[in-house]
C-alpha cells in the first residue's frame, strides 16, 4: 500500500484574526485524496493493513445514506484491491453519495433502522459464511482509526497553542489528543461535536485514549444537531469559501470553523495565539446539502 500523505498547513489571513492578534492555520487533510479525504484516509490506514494481514479481501462497513465513511471505504477498497459492501441505514434510496459508492464498485444493502442498531448481528446475518469478509464499524470508529489519525501530529513542524477539530464518533479527536500527548506538546485540543448534547462526546473520545488527557469540548456549535444547518452557518460557509478558496461543508468542517471564528470574535484566545484548524475533508458532503444554499 502506498500511503504517502500530502496535507500542507496554510495560513488563513483576515481582518478578524489581525484585529485579535491571532495567527490561524489550516491543515489541509482534505487534499490527501479526492474521495478518501481527510480523517477517513487516516482512520482507514491501519484498518486496511489489519484486513490485509488477516487475508481478508472483502470490506463490510456501515453508514447513513450520506456517510463520508461509506464513500471513503468504497474508494479505498477500489484503490487497494478489496471488494466492498456498505450496509446502509434506512429504506432503499438514491443520492449522490450512494451513486459514488456504487461507481467505486461497492455493493449496497439497505436495512431498517431497528436492525441497523446491531452491526455485528447484521454482519453475521449476511457474511457469517464469507471468511474473507472484514468488519469495519460505522464511521471507522476503532483503536486502529485513532492510531492512524495520531500520525497527523507527527507531521506538524510548528507548534500551536490550540488545535481545532470537528467530531462525530470522537475517533479523530482521540487520535489527535494521543499525538499531542505522545509528543508532550502543550497544545490545547478543542473538539467541536457536530451532534446535539455533545457533552456525551467526552466518553466517546476517552474510550480511545490510552491515558487521561485534558481537552476542551465546545458543545454549542451543533446548529440543531447532526446534519442540521441554520442560515447563519450557510452564510458563514459561503463567505469562508469565497474568501479563502478552500471548500468546506455544513456537517463537520463548517461547524468547526464557525466555532473558531466565533470564539475569536468573543476574545476567547489570548492575543499572540497560534491556532491550527484541521480540515478533516468530507467535502462530498456538500452534495447532499445543495438545497440549503
Ligand atoms: C467523519 C468526519 C468527521 C468525524 O470524525 P470522527 O472520527 O467520527 O469524530 C469529521 N470531519 C469530517 C469531514 C468527517 O467526514
PDB file of C-alpha atoms and ligand atoms in Angstrom:
ATOM      1  CA  UNK A   1       0.000   0.000   0.000  1.00  0.00           C
ATOM      2  CA  UNK A   2       1.438   3.357  -0.921  1.00  0.00           C
ATOM      3  CA  UNK A   3       0.342   5.693   1.818  1.00  0.00           C
ATOM      4  CA  UNK A   4       2.251   8.890   1.337  1.00  0.00           C
ATOM      5  CA  UNK A   5       0.379  11.888   2.678  1.00  0.00           C
ATOM      6  CA  UNK A   6       0.035  15.350   1.140  1.00  0.00           C
ATOM      7  CA  UNK A   7      -1.502  17.664   3.737  1.00  0.00           C
ATOM      8  CA  UNK A   8       0.100  21.106   3.837  1.00  0.00           C
ATOM      9  CA  UNK A   9      -0.503  23.689   6.563  1.00  0.00           C
ATOM     10  CA  UNK A  10      -1.678  27.058   5.207  1.00  0.00           C
ATOM     11  CA  UNK A  11      -2.322  30.352   6.958  1.00  0.00           C
ATOM     12  CA  UNK A  12      -5.771  31.942   6.863  1.00  0.00           C
ATOM     13  CA  UNK A  13      -5.463  35.702   6.768  1.00  0.00           C
ATOM     14  CA  UNK A  14      -8.307  38.040   7.562  1.00  0.00           C
ATOM     15  CA  UNK A  15      -9.134  41.209   9.427  1.00  0.00           C
ATOM     16  CA  UNK A  16     -10.729  39.466  12.427  1.00  0.00           C
ATOM     17  CA  UNK A  17      -7.587  37.472  13.181  1.00  0.00           C
ATOM     18  CA  UNK A  18      -5.373  40.557  12.610  1.00  0.00           C
ATOM     19  CA  UNK A  19      -7.521  42.639  14.956  1.00  0.00           C
ATOM     20  CA  UNK A  20      -7.349  39.986  17.675  1.00  0.00           C
ATOM     21  CA  UNK A  21      -3.632  39.351  17.211  1.00  0.00           C
ATOM     22  CA  UNK A  22      -4.149  35.721  16.199  1.00  0.00           C
ATOM     23  CA  UNK A  23      -2.378  33.555  13.668  1.00  0.00           C
ATOM     24  CA  UNK A  24      -4.704  30.919  12.275  1.00  0.00           C
ATOM     25  CA  UNK A  25      -3.658  27.993  10.111  1.00  0.00           C
ATOM     26  CA  UNK A  26      -5.463  25.115   8.473  1.00  0.00           C
ATOM     27  CA  UNK A  27      -4.078  21.636   7.905  1.00  0.00           C
ATOM     28  CA  UNK A  28      -5.339  20.508   4.532  1.00  0.00           C
ATOM     29  CA  UNK A  29      -6.198  16.883   5.144  1.00  0.00           C
ATOM     30  CA  UNK A  30      -8.893  17.443   2.522  1.00  0.00           C
ATOM     31  CA  UNK A  31      -6.104  17.316  -0.078  1.00  0.00           C
ATOM     32  CA  UNK A  32      -4.945  13.819   0.885  1.00  0.00           C
ATOM     33  CA  UNK A  33      -7.210  12.162  -1.675  1.00  0.00           C
ATOM     34  CA  UNK A  34     -10.155  13.441  -3.763  1.00  0.00           C
ATOM     35  CA  UNK A  35     -12.568  10.856  -2.339  1.00  0.00           C
ATOM     36  CA  UNK A  36     -10.847   9.144   0.623  1.00  0.00           C
ATOM     37  CA  UNK A  37     -10.324  12.544   2.148  1.00  0.00           C
ATOM     38  CA  UNK A  38      -9.163  13.802   5.467  1.00  0.00           C
ATOM     39  CA  UNK A  39      -9.625  11.834   8.615  1.00  0.00           C
ATOM     40  CA  UNK A  40     -11.275   8.990   6.721  1.00  0.00           C
ATOM     41  CA  UNK A  41      -7.983   8.193   4.998  1.00  0.00           C
ATOM     42  CA  UNK A  42      -6.110   8.321   8.271  1.00  0.00           C
ATOM     43  CA  UNK A  43      -8.726   6.236  10.058  1.00  0.00           C
ATOM     44  CA  UNK A  44      -8.705   3.544   7.381  1.00  0.00           C
ATOM     45  CA  UNK A  45      -4.943   3.167   7.110  1.00  0.00           C
ATOM     46  CA  UNK A  46      -4.350   0.632   9.896  1.00  0.00           C
ATOM     47  CA  UNK A  47      -7.775  -0.910   9.490  1.00  0.00           C
ATOM     48  CA  UNK A  48      -6.890  -1.850   5.901  1.00  0.00           C
ATOM     49  CA  UNK A  49      -3.459  -3.097   6.948  1.00  0.00           C
ATOM     50  CA  UNK A  50      -5.130  -5.266   9.575  1.00  0.00           C
ATOM     51  CA  UNK A  51      -7.545  -6.631   6.960  1.00  0.00           C
ATOM     52  CA  UNK A  52      -4.640  -7.448   4.629  1.00  0.00           C
ATOM     53  CA  UNK A  53      -2.648  -9.098   7.411  1.00  0.00           C
ATOM     54  CA  UNK A  54      -5.636 -11.363   8.104  1.00  0.00           C
ATOM     55  CA  UNK A  55      -6.045 -12.185   4.392  1.00  0.00           C
ATOM     56  CA  UNK A  56      -9.418 -10.513   4.271  1.00  0.00           C
ATOM     57  CA  UNK A  57     -10.397  -9.292   0.823  1.00  0.00           C
ATOM     58  CA  UNK A  58     -13.920  -8.023   1.422  1.00  0.00           C
ATOM     59  CA  UNK A  59     -14.568  -4.891   3.483  1.00  0.00           C
ATOM     60  CA  UNK A  60     -18.006  -4.655   5.088  1.00  0.00           C
ATOM     61  CA  UNK A  61     -19.000  -1.401   6.696  1.00  0.00           C
ATOM     62  CA  UNK A  62     -21.944   0.694   7.796  1.00  0.00           C
ATOM     63  CA  UNK A  63     -23.320   4.182   7.408  1.00  0.00           C
ATOM     64  CA  UNK A  64     -26.201   6.515   6.726  1.00  0.00           C
ATOM     65  CA  UNK A  65     -27.099   7.302   3.137  1.00  0.00           C
ATOM     66  CA  UNK A  66     -24.884  10.433   3.203  1.00  0.00           C
ATOM     67  CA  UNK A  67     -21.952   8.870   5.040  1.00  0.00           C
ATOM     68  CA  UNK A  68     -18.461  10.122   4.131  1.00  0.00           C
ATOM     69  CA  UNK A  69     -17.131   6.938   5.693  1.00  0.00           C
ATOM     70  CA  UNK A  70     -19.084   4.698   3.300  1.00  0.00           C
ATOM     71  CA  UNK A  71     -17.780   6.632   0.340  1.00  0.00           C
ATOM     72  CA  UNK A  72     -14.204   6.685   1.645  1.00  0.00           C
ATOM     73  CA  UNK A  73     -14.341   2.923   2.237  1.00  0.00           C
ATOM     74  CA  UNK A  74     -15.737   2.323  -1.259  1.00  0.00           C
ATOM     75  CA  UNK A  75     -12.930   4.344  -2.831  1.00  0.00           C
ATOM     76  CA  UNK A  76     -10.231   2.840  -0.591  1.00  0.00           C
ATOM     77  CA  UNK A  77     -11.461  -0.669  -1.394  1.00  0.00           C
ATOM     78  CA  UNK A  78     -11.253   0.070  -5.114  1.00  0.00           C
ATOM     79  CA  UNK A  79      -7.817   1.658  -4.797  1.00  0.00           C
ATOM     80  CA  UNK A  80      -6.292  -1.103  -2.685  1.00  0.00           C
ATOM     81  CA  UNK A  81      -7.947  -4.102  -4.329  1.00  0.00           C
ATOM     82  CA  UNK A  82     -10.684  -5.068  -1.887  1.00  0.00           C
ATOM     83  CA  UNK A  83     -14.298  -5.938  -2.559  1.00  0.00           C
ATOM     84  CA  UNK A  84     -16.674  -3.761  -0.520  1.00  0.00           C
ATOM     85  CA  UNK A  85     -20.177  -3.919   0.869  1.00  0.00           C
ATOM     86  CA  UNK A  86     -21.914  -0.982   2.509  1.00  0.00           C
ATOM     87  CA  UNK A  87     -24.821  -1.672   4.839  1.00  0.00           C
ATOM     88  CA  UNK A  88     -26.936   1.466   4.652  1.00  0.00           C
ATOM     89  CA  UNK A  89     -29.343   2.659   7.334  1.00  0.00           C
ATOM     90  CA  UNK A  90     -32.914   3.160   6.146  1.00  0.00           C
ATOM     91  CA  UNK A  91     -35.063   2.439   3.135  1.00  0.00           C
ATOM     92  CA  UNK A  92     -33.628   1.956  -0.311  1.00  0.00           C
ATOM     93  CA  UNK A  93     -32.900   5.314  -1.920  1.00  0.00           C
ATOM     94  CA  UNK A  94     -30.616   7.074  -4.399  1.00  0.00           C
ATOM     95  CA  UNK A  95     -28.378  10.056  -3.830  1.00  0.00           C
ATOM     96  CA  UNK A  96     -25.035  11.448  -4.958  1.00  0.00           C
ATOM     97  CA  UNK A  97     -23.039   9.769  -2.170  1.00  0.00           C
ATOM     98  CA  UNK A  98     -24.533   6.355  -2.875  1.00  0.00           C
ATOM     99  CA  UNK A  99     -24.047   6.889  -6.601  1.00  0.00           C
ATOM    100  CA  UNK A 100     -20.320   7.453  -5.972  1.00  0.00           C
ATOM    101  CA  UNK A 101     -20.163   4.404  -3.682  1.00  0.00           C
ATOM    102  CA  UNK A 102     -21.641   2.235  -6.424  1.00  0.00           C
ATOM    103  CA  UNK A 103     -19.377   3.794  -9.042  1.00  0.00           C
ATOM    104  CA  UNK A 104     -16.419   2.553  -6.982  1.00  0.00           C
ATOM    105  CA  UNK A 105     -17.907  -0.942  -7.033  1.00  0.00           C
ATOM    106  CA  UNK A 106     -19.436  -1.059  -3.569  1.00  0.00           C
ATOM    107  CA  UNK A 107     -22.473  -3.329  -3.126  1.00  0.00           C
ATOM    108  CA  UNK A 108     -25.183  -1.706  -1.035  1.00  0.00           C
ATOM    109  CA  UNK A 109     -27.558  -3.419   1.363  1.00  0.00           C
ATOM    110  CA  UNK A 110     -30.307  -1.236   2.802  1.00  0.00           C
ATOM    111  CA  UNK A 111     -31.579  -2.123   6.227  1.00  0.00           C
ATOM    112  CA  UNK A 112     -34.276  -0.813   8.528  1.00  0.00           C
ATOM    113  CA  UNK A 113     -33.299   1.432  11.408  1.00  0.00           C
ATOM    114  CA  UNK A 114     -34.112  -1.172  14.030  1.00  0.00           C
ATOM    115  CA  UNK A 115     -31.790  -3.882  12.730  1.00  0.00           C
ATOM    116  CA  UNK A 116     -29.167  -1.250  11.883  1.00  0.00           C
ATOM    117  CA  UNK A 117     -28.525  -0.833  15.609  1.00  0.00           C
ATOM    118  CA  UNK A 118     -26.798  -4.202  15.924  1.00  0.00           C
ATOM    119  CA  UNK A 119     -23.957  -4.020  13.403  1.00  0.00           C
ATOM    120  CA  UNK A 120     -22.350  -7.287  14.442  1.00  0.00           C
ATOM    121  CA  UNK A 121     -25.661  -9.133  14.029  1.00  0.00           C
ATOM    122  CA  UNK A 122     -26.053  -7.679  10.539  1.00  0.00           C
ATOM    123  CA  UNK A 123     -22.528  -8.687   9.623  1.00  0.00           C
ATOM    124  CA  UNK A 124     -23.211 -12.218  10.843  1.00  0.00           C
ATOM    125  CA  UNK A 125     -26.545 -12.382   9.067  1.00  0.00           C
ATOM    126  CA  UNK A 126     -25.064 -11.615   5.656  1.00  0.00           C
ATOM    127  CA  UNK A 127     -21.436 -12.683   5.906  1.00  0.00           C
ATOM    128  CA  UNK A 128     -21.098 -15.428   8.521  1.00  0.00           C
ATOM    129  CA  UNK A 129     -20.038 -17.807   5.719  1.00  0.00           C
ATOM    130  CA  UNK A 130     -17.667 -15.396   3.985  1.00  0.00           C
ATOM    131  CA  UNK A 131     -14.303 -15.984   5.623  1.00  0.00           C
ATOM    132  CA  UNK A 132     -12.826 -13.174   3.505  1.00  0.00           C
ATOM    133  CA  UNK A 133     -15.219 -10.591   4.961  1.00  0.00           C
ATOM    134  CA  UNK A 134     -13.822  -7.970   7.348  1.00  0.00           C
ATOM    135  CA  UNK A 135     -15.979  -5.927   9.729  1.00  0.00           C
ATOM    136  CA  UNK A 136     -15.351  -2.168   9.873  1.00  0.00           C
ATOM    137  CA  UNK A 137     -17.502  -0.276  12.359  1.00  0.00           C
ATOM    138  CA  UNK A 138     -19.642   2.724  11.417  1.00  0.00           C
ATOM    139  CA  UNK A 139     -17.500   5.807  10.877  1.00  0.00           C
ATOM    140  CA  UNK A 140     -14.345   3.688  11.127  1.00  0.00           C
ATOM    141  CA  UNK A 141     -14.506   4.041  14.916  1.00  0.00           C
ATOM    142  CA  UNK A 142     -11.690   1.866  16.281  1.00  0.00           C
ATOM    143  CA  UNK A 143      -8.354   1.987  18.125  1.00  0.00           C
ATOM    144  CA  UNK A 144      -6.633   1.471  14.737  1.00  0.00           C
ATOM    145  CA  UNK A 145      -8.506   4.506  13.436  1.00  0.00           C
ATOM    146  CA  UNK A 146      -7.265   6.647  16.303  1.00  0.00           C
ATOM    147  CA  UNK A 147      -3.729   5.369  15.781  1.00  0.00           C
ATOM    148  CA  UNK A 148      -3.830   6.394  12.123  1.00  0.00           C
ATOM    149  CA  UNK A 149      -5.084   9.873  12.998  1.00  0.00           C
ATOM    150  CA  UNK A 150      -2.399  10.414  15.644  1.00  0.00           C
ATOM    151  CA  UNK A 151       0.166  10.498  12.817  1.00  0.00           C
ATOM    152  CA  UNK A 152      -1.280  13.860  11.822  1.00  0.00           C
ATOM    153  CA  UNK A 153       0.533  15.316  14.834  1.00  0.00           C
ATOM    154  CA  UNK A 154       3.841  13.694  13.765  1.00  0.00           C
ATOM    155  CA  UNK A 155       3.664  15.771  10.578  1.00  0.00           C
ATOM    156  CA  UNK A 156       3.493  19.156  12.325  1.00  0.00           C
ATOM    157  CA  UNK A 157       6.710  21.144  12.008  1.00  0.00           C
ATOM    158  CA  UNK A 158       5.479  24.110  14.029  1.00  0.00           C
ATOM    159  CA  UNK A 159       3.846  24.407  17.445  1.00  0.00           C
ATOM    160  CA  UNK A 160       0.369  25.763  18.156  1.00  0.00           C
ATOM    161  CA  UNK A 161      -1.458  26.977  21.247  1.00  0.00           C
ATOM    162  CA  UNK A 162      -4.690  25.424  20.003  1.00  0.00           C
ATOM    163  CA  UNK A 163      -5.801  22.694  17.619  1.00  0.00           C
ATOM    164  CA  UNK A 164      -9.449  22.601  16.475  1.00  0.00           C
ATOM    165  CA  UNK A 165     -11.254  19.610  15.009  1.00  0.00           C
ATOM    166  CA  UNK A 166     -14.854  18.526  14.354  1.00  0.00           C
ATOM    167  CA  UNK A 167     -16.025  15.286  15.935  1.00  0.00           C
ATOM    168  CA  UNK A 168     -18.671  12.695  15.134  1.00  0.00           C
ATOM    169  CA  UNK A 169     -17.620   9.408  16.705  1.00  0.00           C
ATOM    170  CA  UNK A 170     -14.681  11.026  18.563  1.00  0.00           C
ATOM    171  CA  UNK A 171     -12.079   8.706  16.992  1.00  0.00           C
ATOM    172  CA  UNK A 172     -10.316  11.530  15.187  1.00  0.00           C
ATOM    173  CA  UNK A 173     -10.247  13.704  18.292  1.00  0.00           C
ATOM    174  CA  UNK A 174      -8.811  10.818  20.320  1.00  0.00           C
ATOM    175  CA  UNK A 175      -6.106  10.268  17.728  1.00  0.00           C
ATOM    176  CA  UNK A 176      -5.024  13.900  17.745  1.00  0.00           C
ATOM    177  CA  UNK A 177      -5.080  14.060  21.551  1.00  0.00           C
ATOM    178  CA  UNK A 178      -2.964  10.910  21.618  1.00  0.00           C
ATOM    179  CA  UNK A 179      -0.482  12.549  19.250  1.00  0.00           C
ATOM    180  CA  UNK A 180      -0.346  15.706  21.376  1.00  0.00           C
ATOM    181  CA  UNK A 181       0.349  13.606  24.488  1.00  0.00           C
ATOM    182  CA  UNK A 182       2.963  11.430  22.772  1.00  0.00           C
ATOM    183  CA  UNK A 183       4.893  14.481  21.634  1.00  0.00           C
ATOM    184  CA  UNK A 184       4.487  16.145  25.077  1.00  0.00           C
ATOM    185  CA  UNK A 185       3.054  19.254  23.424  1.00  0.00           C
ATOM    186  CA  UNK A 186       1.405  21.960  25.487  1.00  0.00           C
ATOM    187  CA  UNK A 187      -1.159  22.459  22.701  1.00  0.00           C
ATOM    188  CA  UNK A 188      -4.760  22.649  23.875  1.00  0.00           C
ATOM    189  CA  UNK A 189      -7.087  20.429  21.869  1.00  0.00           C
ATOM    190  CA  UNK A 190     -10.540  21.828  21.060  1.00  0.00           C
ATOM    191  CA  UNK A 191     -13.225  19.377  19.960  1.00  0.00           C
ATOM    192  CA  UNK A 192     -16.391  20.570  18.233  1.00  0.00           C
ATOM    193  CA  UNK A 193     -19.124  17.914  18.478  1.00  0.00           C
ATOM    194  CA  UNK A 194     -21.418  18.205  15.450  1.00  0.00           C
ATOM    195  CA  UNK A 195     -24.253  16.469  17.292  1.00  0.00           C
ATOM    196  CA  UNK A 196     -26.671  17.903  19.810  1.00  0.00           C
ATOM    197  CA  UNK A 197     -25.948  17.475  23.551  1.00  0.00           C
ATOM    198  CA  UNK A 198     -22.283  16.995  22.702  1.00  0.00           C
ATOM    199  CA  UNK A 199     -21.164  16.509  26.309  1.00  0.00           C
ATOM    200  CA  UNK A 200     -21.529  12.752  25.725  1.00  0.00           C
ATOM    201  CA  UNK A 201     -18.611  13.063  23.316  1.00  0.00           C
ATOM    202  CA  UNK A 202     -16.170  13.076  26.216  1.00  0.00           C
ATOM    203  CA  UNK A 203     -16.875   9.418  26.968  1.00  0.00           C
ATOM    204  CA  UNK A 204     -16.681   8.588  23.253  1.00  0.00           C
ATOM    205  CA  UNK A 205     -13.272  10.245  22.951  1.00  0.00           C
ATOM    206  CA  UNK A 206     -11.951   8.857  26.212  1.00  0.00           C
ATOM    207  CA  UNK A 207     -12.660   5.246  25.242  1.00  0.00           C
ATOM    208  CA  UNK A 208      -9.932   5.521  22.579  1.00  0.00           C
ATOM    209  CA  UNK A 209      -7.387   7.264  24.838  1.00  0.00           C
ATOM    210  CA  UNK A 210      -4.674   5.217  26.489  1.00  0.00           C
ATOM    211  CA  UNK A 211      -4.114   7.857  29.178  1.00  0.00           C
ATOM    212  CA  UNK A 212      -6.396  10.571  30.571  1.00  0.00           C
ATOM    213  CA  UNK A 213      -5.929  13.947  28.890  1.00  0.00           C
ATOM    214  CA  UNK A 214      -7.201  17.491  29.201  1.00  0.00           C
ATOM    215  CA  UNK A 215      -9.029  18.993  26.282  1.00  0.00           C
ATOM    216  CA  UNK A 216     -11.953  21.312  25.662  1.00  0.00           C
ATOM    217  CA  UNK A 217     -15.349  20.389  24.222  1.00  0.00           C
ATOM    218  CA  UNK A 218     -17.271  23.271  22.654  1.00  0.00           C
ATOM    219  CA  UNK A 219     -20.801  21.890  22.666  1.00  0.00           C
ATOM    220  CA  UNK A 220     -22.698  24.963  21.408  1.00  0.00           C
ATOM    221  CA  UNK A 221     -21.859  24.663  17.734  1.00  0.00           C
ATOM    222  CA  UNK A 222     -24.099  21.796  16.594  1.00  0.00           C
ATOM    223  CA  UNK A 223     -26.615  24.123  14.822  1.00  0.00           C
ATOM    224  CA  UNK A 224     -29.551  21.920  15.773  1.00  0.00           C
ATOM    225  CA  UNK A 225     -27.881  18.518  15.550  1.00  0.00           C
ATOM    226  CA  UNK A 226     -26.179  16.148  13.151  1.00  0.00           C
ATOM    227  CA  UNK A 227     -26.724  17.195   9.544  1.00  0.00           C
ATOM    228  CA  UNK A 228     -28.742  20.238  10.645  1.00  0.00           C
ATOM    229  CA  UNK A 229     -27.908  23.740   9.483  1.00  0.00           C
ATOM    230  CA  UNK A 230     -29.017  27.311  10.021  1.00  0.00           C
ATOM    231  CA  UNK A 231     -28.933  30.278   7.634  1.00  0.00           C
ATOM    232  CA  UNK A 232     -26.020  31.741   9.680  1.00  0.00           C
ATOM    233  CA  UNK A 233     -23.968  28.602   9.202  1.00  0.00           C
ATOM    234  CA  UNK A 234     -24.670  28.531   5.468  1.00  0.00           C
ATOM    235  CA  UNK A 235     -23.824  32.229   5.186  1.00  0.00           C
ATOM    236  CA  UNK A 236     -20.552  31.645   7.054  1.00  0.00           C
ATOM    237  CA  UNK A 237     -19.610  28.786   4.723  1.00  0.00           C
ATOM    238  CA  UNK A 238     -20.314  30.846   1.604  1.00  0.00           C
ATOM    239  CA  UNK A 239     -18.183  33.675   2.936  1.00  0.00           C
ATOM    240  CA  UNK A 240     -15.354  31.366   4.013  1.00  0.00           C
ATOM    241  CA  UNK A 241     -15.177  29.567   0.666  1.00  0.00           C
ATOM    242  CA  UNK A 242     -15.329  32.813  -1.285  1.00  0.00           C
ATOM    243  CA  UNK A 243     -12.628  34.412   0.916  1.00  0.00           C
ATOM    244  CA  UNK A 244     -10.172  31.516   1.058  1.00  0.00           C
ATOM    245  CA  UNK A 245     -10.790  29.258  -1.952  1.00  0.00           C
ATOM    246  CA  UNK A 246     -10.952  26.332   0.475  1.00  0.00           C
ATOM    247  CA  UNK A 247     -14.090  24.187   0.206  1.00  0.00           C
ATOM    248  CA  UNK A 248     -15.842  23.277   3.453  1.00  0.00           C
ATOM    249  CA  UNK A 249     -19.251  21.732   4.134  1.00  0.00           C
ATOM    250  CA  UNK A 250     -22.013  22.188   6.734  1.00  0.00           C
ATOM    251  CA  UNK A 251     -21.841  18.798   8.503  1.00  0.00           C
ATOM    252  CA  UNK A 252     -18.338  18.936  10.011  1.00  0.00           C
ATOM    253  CA  UNK A 253     -15.764  21.470   8.869  1.00  0.00           C
ATOM    254  CA  UNK A 254     -18.251  24.359   8.564  1.00  0.00           C
ATOM    255  CA  UNK A 255     -19.327  23.951  12.184  1.00  0.00           C
ATOM    256  CA  UNK A 256     -15.751  23.628  13.434  1.00  0.00           C
ATOM    257  CA  UNK A 257     -14.572  26.754  11.617  1.00  0.00           C
ATOM    258  CA  UNK A 258     -17.668  28.693  12.629  1.00  0.00           C
ATOM    259  CA  UNK A 259     -16.766  27.873  16.246  1.00  0.00           C
ATOM    260  CA  UNK A 260     -13.181  29.033  15.755  1.00  0.00           C
ATOM    261  CA  UNK A 261     -14.252  32.352  14.183  1.00  0.00           C
ATOM    262  CA  UNK A 262     -16.969  32.908  16.784  1.00  0.00           C
ATOM    263  CA  UNK A 263     -14.602  32.233  19.695  1.00  0.00           C
ATOM    264  CA  UNK A 264     -12.020  34.552  18.130  1.00  0.00           C
ATOM    265  CA  UNK A 265     -14.627  37.324  17.858  1.00  0.00           C
ATOM    266  CA  UNK A 266     -15.563  36.754  21.520  1.00  0.00           C
ATOM    267  CA  UNK A 267     -11.922  37.133  22.679  1.00  0.00           C
ATOM    268  CA  UNK A 268     -11.664  33.517  23.772  1.00  0.00           C
ATOM    269  CA  UNK A 269      -7.992  33.373  22.682  1.00  0.00           C
ATOM    270  CA  UNK A 270      -5.105  35.332  24.177  1.00  0.00           C
ATOM    271  CA  UNK A 271      -3.550  37.777  21.695  1.00  0.00           C
ATOM    272  CA  UNK A 272      -0.492  36.172  20.122  1.00  0.00           C
ATOM    273  CA  UNK A 273      -2.128  32.735  19.982  1.00  0.00           C
ATOM    274  CA  UNK A 274      -1.355  30.397  17.128  1.00  0.00           C
ATOM    275  CA  UNK A 275      -4.277  28.189  16.194  1.00  0.00           C
ATOM    276  CA  UNK A 276      -4.442  25.209  13.862  1.00  0.00           C
ATOM    277  CA  UNK A 277      -7.752  24.052  12.394  1.00  0.00           C
ATOM    278  CA  UNK A 278      -7.873  20.534  10.971  1.00  0.00           C
ATOM    279  CA  UNK A 279      -9.630  20.352   7.624  1.00  0.00           C
ATOM    280  CA  UNK A 280     -10.886  16.811   8.071  1.00  0.00           C
ATOM    281  CA  UNK A 281     -12.090  16.553   4.454  1.00  0.00           C
ATOM    282  CA  UNK A 282     -15.571  15.330   3.617  1.00  0.00           C
ATOM    283  CA  UNK A 283     -16.422  17.962   1.030  1.00  0.00           C
ATOM    284  CA  UNK A 284     -18.575  15.484  -0.933  1.00  0.00           C
ATOM    285  CA  UNK A 285     -20.995  16.054   1.936  1.00  0.00           C
ATOM    286  CA  UNK A 286     -21.867  19.296   0.144  1.00  0.00           C
ATOM    287  CA  UNK A 287     -23.704  17.247  -2.467  1.00  0.00           C
ATOM    288  CA  UNK A 288     -26.430  16.289  -0.016  1.00  0.00           C
ATOM    289  CA  UNK A 289     -26.791  19.904   1.119  1.00  0.00           C
ATOM    290  CA  UNK A 290     -27.176  21.813  -2.129  1.00  0.00           C
ATOM    291  CA  UNK A 291     -30.760  22.884  -1.443  1.00  0.00           C
ATOM    292  CA  UNK A 292     -29.651  24.610   1.788  1.00  0.00           C
ATOM    293  CA  UNK A 293     -27.570  27.053  -0.229  1.00  0.00           C
TER     294      UNK A 293
HETATM  295  C1  LIG B   1     -16.311  11.623   9.642  1.00  0.00           C
HETATM  296  C2  LIG B   1     -15.852  13.033   9.729  1.00  0.00           C
HETATM  297  C3  LIG B   1     -15.534  13.648  10.951  1.00  0.00           C
HETATM  298  C4  LIG B   1     -15.765  12.959  12.274  1.00  0.00           C
HETATM  299  O1  LIG B   1     -14.737  12.089  12.617  1.00  0.00           O
HETATM  300  P1  LIG B   1     -14.879  11.174  13.905  1.00  0.00           P
HETATM  301  O2  LIG B   1     -13.601  10.436  13.961  1.00  0.00           O
HETATM  302  O3  LIG B   1     -16.033  10.253  13.662  1.00  0.00           O
HETATM  303  O4  LIG B   1     -15.125  12.020  15.074  1.00  0.00           O
HETATM  304  C5  LIG B   1     -15.039  14.926  10.931  1.00  0.00           C
HETATM  305  N1  LIG B   1     -14.900  15.607   9.769  1.00  0.00           N
HETATM  306  C6  LIG B   1     -15.219  15.059   8.586  1.00  0.00           C
HETATM  307  C7  LIG B   1     -15.081  15.868   7.370  1.00  0.00           C
HETATM  308  C8  LIG B   1     -15.705  13.761   8.519  1.00  0.00           C
HETATM  309  O5  LIG B   1     -16.036  13.231   7.324  1.00  0.00           O
END
